[in-house]
XYZ file of C-alpha atoms in Angstrom:
651
model
C 259.936 46.453 -46.776
C 256.228 47.324 -46.731
C 255.732 44.994 -43.744
C 258.471 46.869 -41.787
C 256.869 50.218 -42.569
C 253.524 48.905 -41.251
C 255.181 47.688 -38.034
C 256.876 51.054 -37.522
C 253.587 52.937 -38.140
C 251.732 50.730 -35.631
C 254.497 51.272 -33.083
C 254.315 55.073 -33.466
C 250.507 55.030 -33.202
C 250.674 52.907 -30.015
C 253.190 55.293 -28.411
C 250.967 58.284 -29.247
C 247.905 56.572 -27.783
C 249.739 55.671 -24.590
C 251.077 59.222 -24.278
C 247.572 60.571 -24.837
C 246.121 58.292 -22.139
C 248.847 59.371 -19.710
C 247.727 63.007 -20.131
C 243.991 62.503 -19.733
C 243.984 64.615 -16.534
C 245.252 67.733 -18.297
C 242.507 70.211 -19.197
C 241.763 70.897 -22.842
C 241.926 74.376 -24.348
C 244.084 77.396 -23.578
C 244.171 79.804 -20.674
C 241.370 82.286 -20.188
C 242.341 85.861 -20.967
C 242.230 87.683 -17.638
C 243.961 90.917 -18.591
C 241.595 93.908 -18.507
C 241.829 96.501 -21.259
C 243.932 99.599 -20.624
C 244.101 103.100 -22.086
C 246.830 103.757 -24.638
C 245.919 107.364 -25.359
C 243.242 110.036 -25.472
C 242.387 113.368 -27.066
C 242.578 115.633 -25.178
C 245.120 113.836 -22.999
C 244.082 112.580 -19.580
C 244.564 115.349 -16.975
C 245.058 117.903 -19.753
C 244.607 121.582 -18.863
C 243.354 124.524 -20.899
C 240.881 122.284 -22.772
C 238.384 124.067 -25.025
C 236.809 121.175 -26.949
C 233.711 119.338 -25.730
C 234.641 116.133 -27.596
C 236.731 113.420 -25.934
C 238.199 110.286 -27.519
C 239.720 107.525 -25.380
C 241.706 104.728 -27.066
C 242.339 101.199 -25.725
C 244.744 98.366 -26.428
C 241.954 95.966 -27.464
C 238.319 95.860 -28.501
C 236.098 96.966 -25.630
C 232.433 97.179 -24.715
C 230.596 99.751 -22.593
C 227.732 98.492 -20.413
C 224.832 100.622 -19.143
C 226.531 103.912 -19.931
C 223.487 105.990 -18.971
C 223.416 104.373 -15.526
C 227.100 103.885 -14.727
C 228.937 106.777 -16.393
C 228.779 109.977 -14.321
C 230.140 113.315 -15.472
C 231.055 116.190 -13.140
C 230.061 118.962 -13.148
C 226.648 117.364 -13.900
C 225.365 117.802 -17.423
C 221.793 119.034 -17.759
C 221.692 117.951 -21.419
C 222.404 114.256 -21.897
C 225.939 113.769 -23.276
C 226.597 111.369 -26.138
C 228.709 108.374 -25.049
C 229.496 105.823 -27.753
C 231.830 102.813 -27.728
C 233.094 101.255 -30.930
C 236.051 98.985 -31.589
C 238.946 100.201 -29.452
C 237.557 103.673 -28.781
C 235.059 105.474 -26.585
C 233.763 108.816 -27.828
C 232.172 111.309 -25.418
C 230.549 114.521 -26.603
C 229.382 116.997 -23.949
C 226.290 118.943 -25.002
C 226.464 121.575 -22.236
C 228.838 124.520 -22.659
C 232.147 124.093 -20.846
C 232.586 126.142 -17.674
C 235.789 128.203 -17.320
C 238.501 127.153 -14.843
C 236.701 123.910 -14.022
C 237.920 120.344 -13.602
C 235.788 117.819 -15.499
C 235.697 114.144 -14.549
C 234.134 111.352 -16.565
C 233.732 108.461 -14.139
C 233.170 105.194 -16.023
C 232.951 103.105 -12.829
C 233.099 99.437 -13.955
C 231.266 100.012 -17.238
C 234.311 99.223 -19.440
C 235.360 95.623 -20.133
C 237.098 93.736 -22.914
C 235.000 92.342 -25.719
C 236.038 88.682 -25.351
C 236.066 87.502 -21.719
C 234.381 90.576 -20.237
C 237.339 91.461 -17.987
C 236.336 94.717 -16.245
C 238.762 97.594 -16.475
C 237.917 98.682 -12.933
C 236.961 102.102 -11.679
C 238.352 104.253 -14.462
C 238.017 108.042 -14.405
C 239.102 110.407 -17.171
C 239.904 114.001 -16.161
C 240.590 117.301 -17.871
C 240.426 120.975 -16.934
C 239.361 124.108 -18.765
C 241.699 126.076 -16.500
C 245.394 125.906 -15.621
C 245.145 123.286 -12.838
C 243.501 119.942 -12.122
C 241.493 119.554 -8.916
C 242.362 116.140 -7.478
C 240.663 115.851 -4.088
C 238.097 113.087 -3.407
C 235.519 112.169 -0.761
C 233.846 108.779 -0.343
C 231.427 106.822 1.797
C 228.147 104.907 1.678
C 224.442 105.608 1.146
C 222.008 103.309 2.958
C 218.225 103.191 3.177
C 217.204 104.850 6.447
C 214.340 102.392 7.018
C 216.276 99.110 6.740
C 219.990 99.966 6.249
C 219.990 98.390 2.767
C 222.719 99.705 0.423
C 221.157 102.130 -2.040
C 222.413 101.385 -5.533
C 222.546 103.999 -8.291
C 221.644 107.090 -6.248
C 223.458 110.346 -7.026
C 225.754 111.785 -4.370
C 226.878 115.370 -4.771
C 228.392 118.432 -3.133
C 227.495 122.061 -2.533
C 229.930 124.791 -1.533
C 229.160 125.310 2.171
C 229.863 129.045 2.021
C 227.247 129.580 -0.678
C 224.732 127.094 0.725
C 221.296 128.077 2.071
C 218.321 125.872 2.961
C 216.755 126.505 -0.460
C 219.904 125.586 -2.417
C 219.013 121.886 -2.603
C 215.710 122.860 -4.253
C 217.001 125.516 -6.633
C 220.649 124.830 -7.582
C 222.121 121.780 -9.299
C 224.740 119.797 -7.389
C 228.289 120.990 -8.130
C 230.040 117.635 -8.411
C 228.366 114.241 -8.461
C 228.995 110.521 -8.240
C 226.755 107.468 -8.251
C 226.682 104.624 -5.749
C 227.595 101.079 -6.761
C 225.870 97.863 -5.677
C 227.529 98.146 -2.259
C 226.025 101.619 -1.795
C 229.556 103.068 -1.993
C 230.365 106.358 -3.744
C 233.486 108.370 -4.611
C 233.153 112.014 -5.646
C 236.295 113.048 -7.566
C 237.860 116.207 -8.977
C 237.079 118.373 -5.947
C 238.749 121.755 -5.402
C 240.026 122.740 -1.928
C 237.253 124.198 0.228
C 234.398 123.226 2.518
C 231.283 121.393 1.333
C 227.903 119.894 2.269
C 227.055 116.376 1.023
C 223.679 115.254 -0.345
C 222.199 112.194 -2.051
C 219.404 112.379 -4.617
C 217.445 109.788 -6.596
C 217.049 112.274 -9.422
C 213.779 111.633 -11.250
C 213.831 114.519 -13.711
C 217.558 114.961 -14.430
C 217.936 118.461 -12.981
C 220.344 117.436 -10.173
C 218.252 119.146 -7.478
C 215.443 118.144 -5.138
C 212.224 119.134 -6.899
C 209.854 116.212 -6.276
C 208.750 114.639 -2.999
C 208.890 111.236 -4.685
C 212.688 111.558 -5.040
C 214.683 109.658 -2.408
C 217.117 112.001 -0.670
C 219.738 112.116 2.061
C 221.309 115.153 3.699
C 223.870 115.845 6.370
C 224.430 118.912 8.526
C 228.148 118.204 8.686
C 230.515 120.507 6.797
C 233.385 118.534 5.277
C 236.814 119.703 4.128
C 238.441 117.280 1.649
C 242.133 116.566 2.330
C 244.829 114.153 1.185
C 247.767 112.466 2.910
C 250.358 109.825 1.920
C 249.534 106.390 3.305
C 250.320 102.681 2.912
C 247.843 99.884 2.269
C 248.323 96.140 2.367
C 247.620 94.281 -0.888
C 247.119 90.545 -0.660
C 248.205 88.227 -3.487
C 246.175 85.030 -3.446
C 247.483 81.672 -4.589
C 243.881 80.491 -4.866
C 240.550 81.259 -3.186
C 241.801 79.895 0.152
C 245.564 80.425 0.331
C 247.547 83.677 0.540
C 250.727 83.902 -1.540
C 252.120 87.162 -0.178
C 251.181 90.538 1.291
C 252.630 93.711 -0.202
C 252.899 97.226 1.271
C 251.737 99.696 -1.369
C 252.037 103.496 -0.918
C 249.045 105.534 -2.073
C 247.340 108.923 -1.743
C 244.714 108.653 0.992
C 241.780 111.027 0.372
C 239.649 112.079 3.344
C 236.928 111.942 4.501
C 236.378 108.383 3.271
C 233.752 107.251 5.798
C 230.737 109.459 5.066
C 227.425 107.686 5.753
C 224.196 109.105 4.346
C 220.818 107.632 5.355
C 218.360 108.064 2.500
C 214.590 108.338 2.762
C 211.552 109.339 0.730
C 209.355 112.021 2.224
C 205.662 111.466 2.876
C 203.624 112.602 -0.099
C 201.577 115.349 1.577
C 200.084 116.790 -1.603
C 196.526 115.469 -1.562
C 194.505 114.706 -4.652
C 192.176 112.009 -5.918
C 194.075 109.245 -7.676
C 191.136 107.198 -8.938
C 187.732 105.730 -8.137
C 187.044 102.039 -8.606
C 184.040 99.691 -8.324
C 185.376 96.172 -8.876
C 182.303 94.607 -7.288
C 178.756 95.891 -7.370
C 178.261 96.174 -3.603
C 181.027 98.714 -2.943
C 183.294 101.305 -4.522
C 186.684 102.663 -3.432
C 188.258 106.117 -3.593
C 192.062 106.307 -3.693
C 193.826 109.500 -2.564
C 197.513 110.414 -2.656
C 197.418 111.279 1.046
C 195.037 110.776 3.940
C 192.820 113.283 5.727
C 191.052 113.383 9.066
C 187.971 114.713 7.280
C 185.904 112.356 5.143
C 184.685 113.601 1.750
C 181.105 114.832 1.573
C 179.150 112.906 -1.051
C 175.918 114.000 -2.747
C 174.099 111.538 -4.980
C 173.092 112.873 -8.391
C 171.086 109.821 -9.465
C 170.417 108.303 -6.029
C 169.695 109.337 -2.450
C 172.959 109.353 -0.508
C 171.344 109.580 2.950
C 172.331 106.521 5.048
C 173.441 104.877 1.810
C 176.949 103.867 2.871
C 179.099 102.121 5.429
C 182.558 103.694 5.127
C 185.822 101.823 5.708
C 189.112 103.721 5.888
C 192.649 102.347 5.826
C 194.963 103.199 8.704
C 196.465 106.122 6.765
C 192.974 107.193 5.594
C 194.217 107.507 2.019
C 191.894 104.741 0.760
C 188.154 104.869 1.473
C 185.723 102.053 0.692
C 181.986 102.769 0.538
C 179.753 99.738 1.044
C 176.256 100.200 -0.394
C 173.606 99.366 2.202
C 170.658 99.117 -0.184
C 170.502 96.274 -2.716
C 168.669 98.683 -5.067
C 171.894 100.705 -5.243
C 173.962 97.514 -5.588
C 171.906 96.679 -8.694
C 172.429 100.152 -10.149
C 175.307 99.893 -12.616
C 176.237 103.598 -12.621
C 176.386 105.858 -9.600
C 176.755 109.553 -10.333
C 177.821 111.658 -7.386
C 179.304 114.976 -6.384
C 182.266 114.798 -4.002
C 183.557 117.704 -1.916
C 186.905 116.999 -0.260
C 190.156 118.577 0.920
C 192.763 118.753 -1.861
C 196.044 120.592 -2.384
C 195.695 123.617 -4.647
C 198.332 125.087 -6.978
C 199.959 126.966 -4.093
C 200.399 123.778 -2.052
C 197.651 124.632 0.466
C 194.776 122.307 1.397
C 191.450 123.694 0.178
C 187.960 122.390 -0.539
C 187.466 120.972 -4.004
C 184.347 119.551 -5.633
C 184.447 116.881 -8.343
C 181.708 115.035 -10.183
C 182.261 111.284 -10.440
C 180.651 108.466 -12.394
C 181.312 105.151 -10.657
C 180.644 102.202 -12.975
C 180.342 98.631 -11.768
C 182.723 96.155 -13.408
C 180.045 93.505 -12.745
C 176.935 94.804 -14.557
C 173.525 93.788 -13.210
C 172.583 91.785 -16.322
C 175.796 89.757 -16.106
C 175.224 88.958 -12.427
C 171.620 87.892 -13.117
C 172.813 85.502 -15.828
C 175.427 84.045 -13.470
C 172.731 83.447 -10.837
C 170.485 81.802 -13.424
C 173.256 79.443 -14.504
C 173.985 78.610 -10.875
C 170.273 77.886 -10.269
C 170.079 75.670 -13.338
C 173.142 73.696 -12.250
C 171.772 73.313 -8.716
C 168.383 72.155 -10.071
C 170.075 69.473 -12.195
C 171.982 68.185 -9.184
C 168.811 68.001 -7.071
C 166.930 66.150 -9.825
C 169.738 63.588 -10.060
C 169.667 63.136 -6.274
C 165.886 62.659 -6.360
C 166.135 59.974 -9.075
C 168.772 58.097 -7.059
C 166.640 58.187 -3.928
C 168.985 60.559 -2.116
C 168.149 63.657 -0.101
C 167.200 66.688 -2.161
C 165.876 70.204 -1.648
C 162.830 71.757 -3.260
C 164.119 75.308 -2.886
C 167.650 76.562 -3.447
C 169.092 77.750 -0.090
C 170.024 81.402 0.231
C 173.587 82.494 -0.378
C 175.584 82.102 2.821
C 178.157 84.350 4.441
C 181.600 82.727 4.412
C 183.880 84.054 7.156
C 187.599 83.319 6.782
C 188.995 81.930 10.035
C 192.702 82.422 10.665
C 193.403 79.602 13.104
C 196.388 77.279 12.810
C 196.540 73.870 14.458
C 198.874 75.288 17.122
C 199.009 78.898 18.290
C 201.462 80.676 20.574
C 200.268 81.620 24.070
C 200.431 85.323 23.134
C 198.607 84.864 19.833
C 194.907 85.452 19.145
C 192.936 83.740 16.348
C 190.973 86.030 14.043
C 188.121 85.888 11.569
C 187.787 88.045 8.466
C 184.381 88.892 7.004
C 183.880 89.343 3.256
C 181.276 92.099 3.822
C 180.381 94.423 6.718
C 178.395 92.798 9.514
C 174.999 93.822 10.816
C 174.865 91.255 13.651
C 177.356 89.312 15.759
C 175.466 86.923 18.016
C 178.038 85.974 20.653
C 175.537 83.511 22.165
C 176.105 81.411 19.044
C 179.909 81.482 19.336
C 181.319 78.900 21.774
C 184.865 78.445 23.019
C 185.735 75.265 24.911
C 188.742 74.301 26.991
C 189.721 70.636 27.345
C 190.383 69.538 30.910
C 191.310 65.869 31.176
C 188.735 64.354 28.797
C 185.975 66.938 29.336
C 185.275 70.076 27.346
C 184.440 73.083 29.522
C 183.228 76.498 28.430
C 186.055 79.065 28.313
C 185.705 82.864 28.553
C 186.442 84.907 25.438
C 185.881 88.274 23.829
C 185.395 89.198 20.178
C 187.034 92.508 19.319
C 187.040 94.420 16.051
C 190.527 95.122 14.681
C 191.358 98.836 14.808
C 192.966 98.969 11.352
C 190.754 96.423 9.559
C 187.030 96.911 10.326
C 185.946 93.552 8.863
C 188.505 91.579 10.910
C 187.623 90.407 14.409
C 189.979 88.911 16.983
C 189.052 86.119 19.365
C 190.618 87.085 22.702
C 190.977 84.317 25.270
C 192.954 83.391 28.382
C 195.161 80.850 26.631
C 196.691 78.179 28.843
C 200.054 76.910 27.486
C 199.990 73.230 26.497
C 196.175 73.044 26.437
C 193.663 72.152 23.736
C 190.758 74.378 22.704
C 187.773 74.115 20.427
C 185.731 76.859 18.805
C 182.215 76.235 17.479
C 179.727 78.581 15.850
C 176.032 77.959 15.319
C 174.339 78.951 12.097
C 173.588 82.669 11.795
C 176.248 83.621 14.352
C 177.285 86.333 11.854
C 174.856 88.167 9.571
C 176.016 90.834 7.110
C 174.244 94.005 5.990
C 172.665 92.137 3.054
C 171.115 89.477 5.269
C 173.549 86.696 4.414
C 174.147 84.419 7.416
C 177.121 82.242 8.306
C 176.896 78.462 8.604
C 178.082 76.246 11.424
C 181.788 75.872 12.046
C 183.946 73.731 14.338
C 187.721 73.776 14.728
C 190.176 72.442 17.304
C 193.537 74.006 18.063
C 196.278 73.727 20.645
C 198.277 76.298 22.561
C 201.992 75.565 22.538
C 203.595 74.330 25.761
C 206.012 76.604 27.617
C 208.975 74.310 27.001
C 208.455 74.634 23.245
C 209.618 78.251 23.244
C 212.592 80.445 23.952
C 212.764 83.715 25.907
C 214.959 86.592 24.739
C 215.866 89.568 26.929
C 217.863 92.406 25.326
C 219.618 95.050 27.438
C 220.133 98.264 25.458
C 222.481 99.912 27.947
C 222.357 103.694 28.003
C 219.066 104.003 26.076
C 216.823 103.762 29.130
C 215.376 107.273 28.701
C 214.343 106.754 25.081
C 211.279 105.146 23.495
C 212.583 102.287 21.381
C 210.875 99.686 19.212
C 212.880 96.460 18.918
C 211.908 93.892 16.278
C 212.825 90.248 15.843
C 213.171 89.435 12.147
C 213.046 86.197 10.193
C 215.498 85.252 7.435
C 213.605 87.352 4.896
C 213.916 90.504 7.050
C 210.210 90.393 7.992
C 209.016 91.201 11.498
C 208.273 88.132 13.633
C 207.854 89.877 17.010
C 207.967 93.449 18.345
C 208.776 94.908 21.729
C 208.322 98.551 22.727
C 210.442 99.695 25.636
C 211.149 102.892 27.533
C 213.454 101.399 30.159
C 216.221 100.118 27.879
C 215.194 96.448 28.166
C 213.356 94.664 25.343
C 211.584 91.412 26.228
C 210.461 88.679 23.847
C 208.444 85.783 25.243
C 207.152 82.634 23.514
C 209.764 82.838 20.744
C 209.451 79.852 18.408
C 212.740 78.000 17.830
C 214.484 79.466 14.766
C 217.285 81.749 13.652
C 216.376 85.407 14.045
C 217.868 88.806 13.361
C 217.189 91.991 15.300
C 216.457 95.592 14.413
C 215.493 98.614 16.466
C 214.500 102.214 15.820
C 214.301 105.300 17.995
C 210.593 106.165 18.220
C 211.029 109.928 18.476
C 207.325 110.803 18.437
C 206.047 107.823 20.498
C 203.642 106.593 17.823
C 204.932 103.010 17.734
C 205.969 103.070 14.069
C 208.979 104.140 12.021
C 208.663 107.628 10.516
C 210.492 109.040 7.541
C 212.241 112.419 7.436
C 211.510 115.805 5.888
C 214.099 118.122 4.367
C 212.216 121.419 4.727
C 211.487 120.650 8.397
C 215.150 119.719 8.809
C 214.103 116.342 10.215
C 216.019 113.139 9.622
C 214.220 109.806 9.440
C 213.996 107.956 12.752
C 217.289 106.182 13.388
C 217.437 102.441 12.692
C 220.044 99.984 13.999
C 220.670 96.288 13.288
C 222.175 93.712 15.601
C 225.094 92.490 13.502
C 224.870 88.757 14.289
C 222.118 86.147 13.894
C 220.388 84.989 17.078
C 219.738 81.270 17.502
C 216.685 80.619 19.669
C 216.035 77.071 20.862
C 213.255 75.486 22.889
C 213.675 75.853 26.669
C 216.445 78.442 26.207
C 216.524 81.768 28.062
C 218.825 84.180 26.211
C 220.165 87.444 27.632
C 221.929 89.846 25.267
C 223.605 93.201 25.756
C 223.491 95.440 22.703
C 225.181 98.791 22.169
C 223.656 99.908 18.828
C 226.184 102.701 18.283
C 229.299 100.553 18.729
C 229.494 99.663 15.023
C 229.336 101.764 11.859
C 225.695 101.922 10.821
C 226.615 101.238 7.157
C 227.958 97.776 8.020
C 225.559 96.725 10.788
C 223.023 94.782 8.760
C 223.952 91.072 8.613
C 224.982 90.005 5.135
C 222.548 87.071 5.172
C 219.479 89.333 5.099
C 220.812 92.125 2.870
C 218.584 92.129 -0.229
C 220.748 94.453 -2.352
C 223.445 91.948 -3.203
C 226.742 93.162 -4.751
C 227.191 92.465 -8.424
C 228.949 89.205 -9.198
C 232.687 89.584 -9.562
C 234.455 88.214 -12.611
C 235.767 84.685 -12.038
C 238.313 84.359 -14.826
C 241.303 84.333 -12.454
C 239.737 81.631 -10.310
C 238.985 79.591 -13.448
C 242.649 79.837 -14.482
C 243.732 78.888 -10.951
C 241.519 75.794 -11.093
C 243.012 74.880 -14.473
C 246.533 75.267 -13.068
C 245.740 73.067 -10.066
C 244.362 70.393 -12.394
C 247.751 70.436 -14.146
C 249.606 70.106 -10.837
C 250.950 73.637 -11.091
C 250.822 76.799 -9.015
C 249.033 79.907 -10.262
C 249.956 83.301 -8.763
C 248.883 86.570 -10.418
C 249.178 85.412 -14.034
C 252.255 83.253 -13.266
C 252.264 79.495 -13.796
C 254.778 77.648 -11.641
C 255.647 73.969 -11.786
């Protein structure tokens, strides 16, 4: 009897093992919860009227969490005092600190901040509404905010409305926005709870929480258009997906279509014209730098308090003249750790007007004289040891340590483009450039022949010099410098240098010609961009045709801007001057340039909505990752040999 029981047990165990092996392909575990939380009630009720309490409680069917409430949750009308928003268990509690306005619709827009506590399923764009009056205002307007300089979506900027009938030019500075929204990671906004009427639309990167434009550092956007929100019945097509590649069905869904829904605001930050001294700095003993908030055509007037300032400096200014570097000519001043001086300069006073101001400065070296002397002594001791070792080994040695040499930084690659010029950057200002000691050679057959050249100081970088030559495509060049070709203001001389380089052959490049159609009477700057949205080549045109020669083979993108003031650079806008930033457009497709190719393109920049022009591949502001729970369930269903359609499992 016991033997039979053992046989039966073994038989059952074998059957179970075989059945288990037959099901090895079936995934372990249960289905992922993909149902978002939903509201089961609220106090006051959603869309309630005649509300007098400033406390709101919203209840959900499951435990929820609230992410980044201060960033994502937007309340209209805007609250000057920060409301209290707390999530706990299955409830969200909102307490408004500002007094409620009479006969006003309030909206609490949670965006995608609400999700369930387990799988993180987002609830979606949920908005709670109530009114202190007898009716609920239900109109909406929507659109996009993009950066005027590069058409990037602007995430998290406020978008709000003003009543057009009450609006004046000073309103944006003095009155808080009436109703507000905040853009998502796509730069998209929806302003809800709007009453019938006409409005002006603005965007504001509000730095101080007052919902008005009070600081030049705040990014803004404005439009002259007056909008009138409306609503009409409409039908949209909703697609049900079987999986990420296959459509299951397409449904026609009626909905309320709110207009306008295509507003585009181009945001910019104004130039900081208020001028004041930011800081003074002396990182190295031989120069100090003054940093200003804004440039000036007039240099500051310096008076030395513990030194003679006459002919004491060589001044370098950045292109915007907001950063000034003073090189000390005299080594006696270089060795002086503290320079006390009086500076008279143009600064903005309390009324916003430029006026003369005098400050007393103490500029301290971060490399004190004693420390530098010790470093030189250690260097001398180390050099002496090396020379003594060389002498003992019978090798060449020096009796006297050579003077410190000037070390120019040459920017020459092994191959340059025919329209490219090598450059050299000096660590300190030069006193002498001896062009007789700089030699450029051109290789013809096997012989090196002297080639003409010119050395030109760069307009925006005084210590950078360009080597201008008549570069022959496909040829080889050599540059040589004798010792002391360059001598700086402290007497340091450069050493010898020799470097070969080639100029690329014509058949190694592509040519791109872009026809801009009806823009022949406008000054336009067209830029070829690499995959990181950086400028590779520029072309300025006034005849509507942009030409790019010697384009290295690669994938490029293209951008252009209308150069309204003919200064060759993009300029931002100004609200008080009622000036928008210069208009930027992107060519919406990548451009593949190959060697020996001549490419001709026709481009109508206004043919496509400016908010969607920038190619997705080079957009830096990527949309937030969508939840993938449904796709994970679909993959699980496919592994089981089943079909998964909108929560349904089919054999």
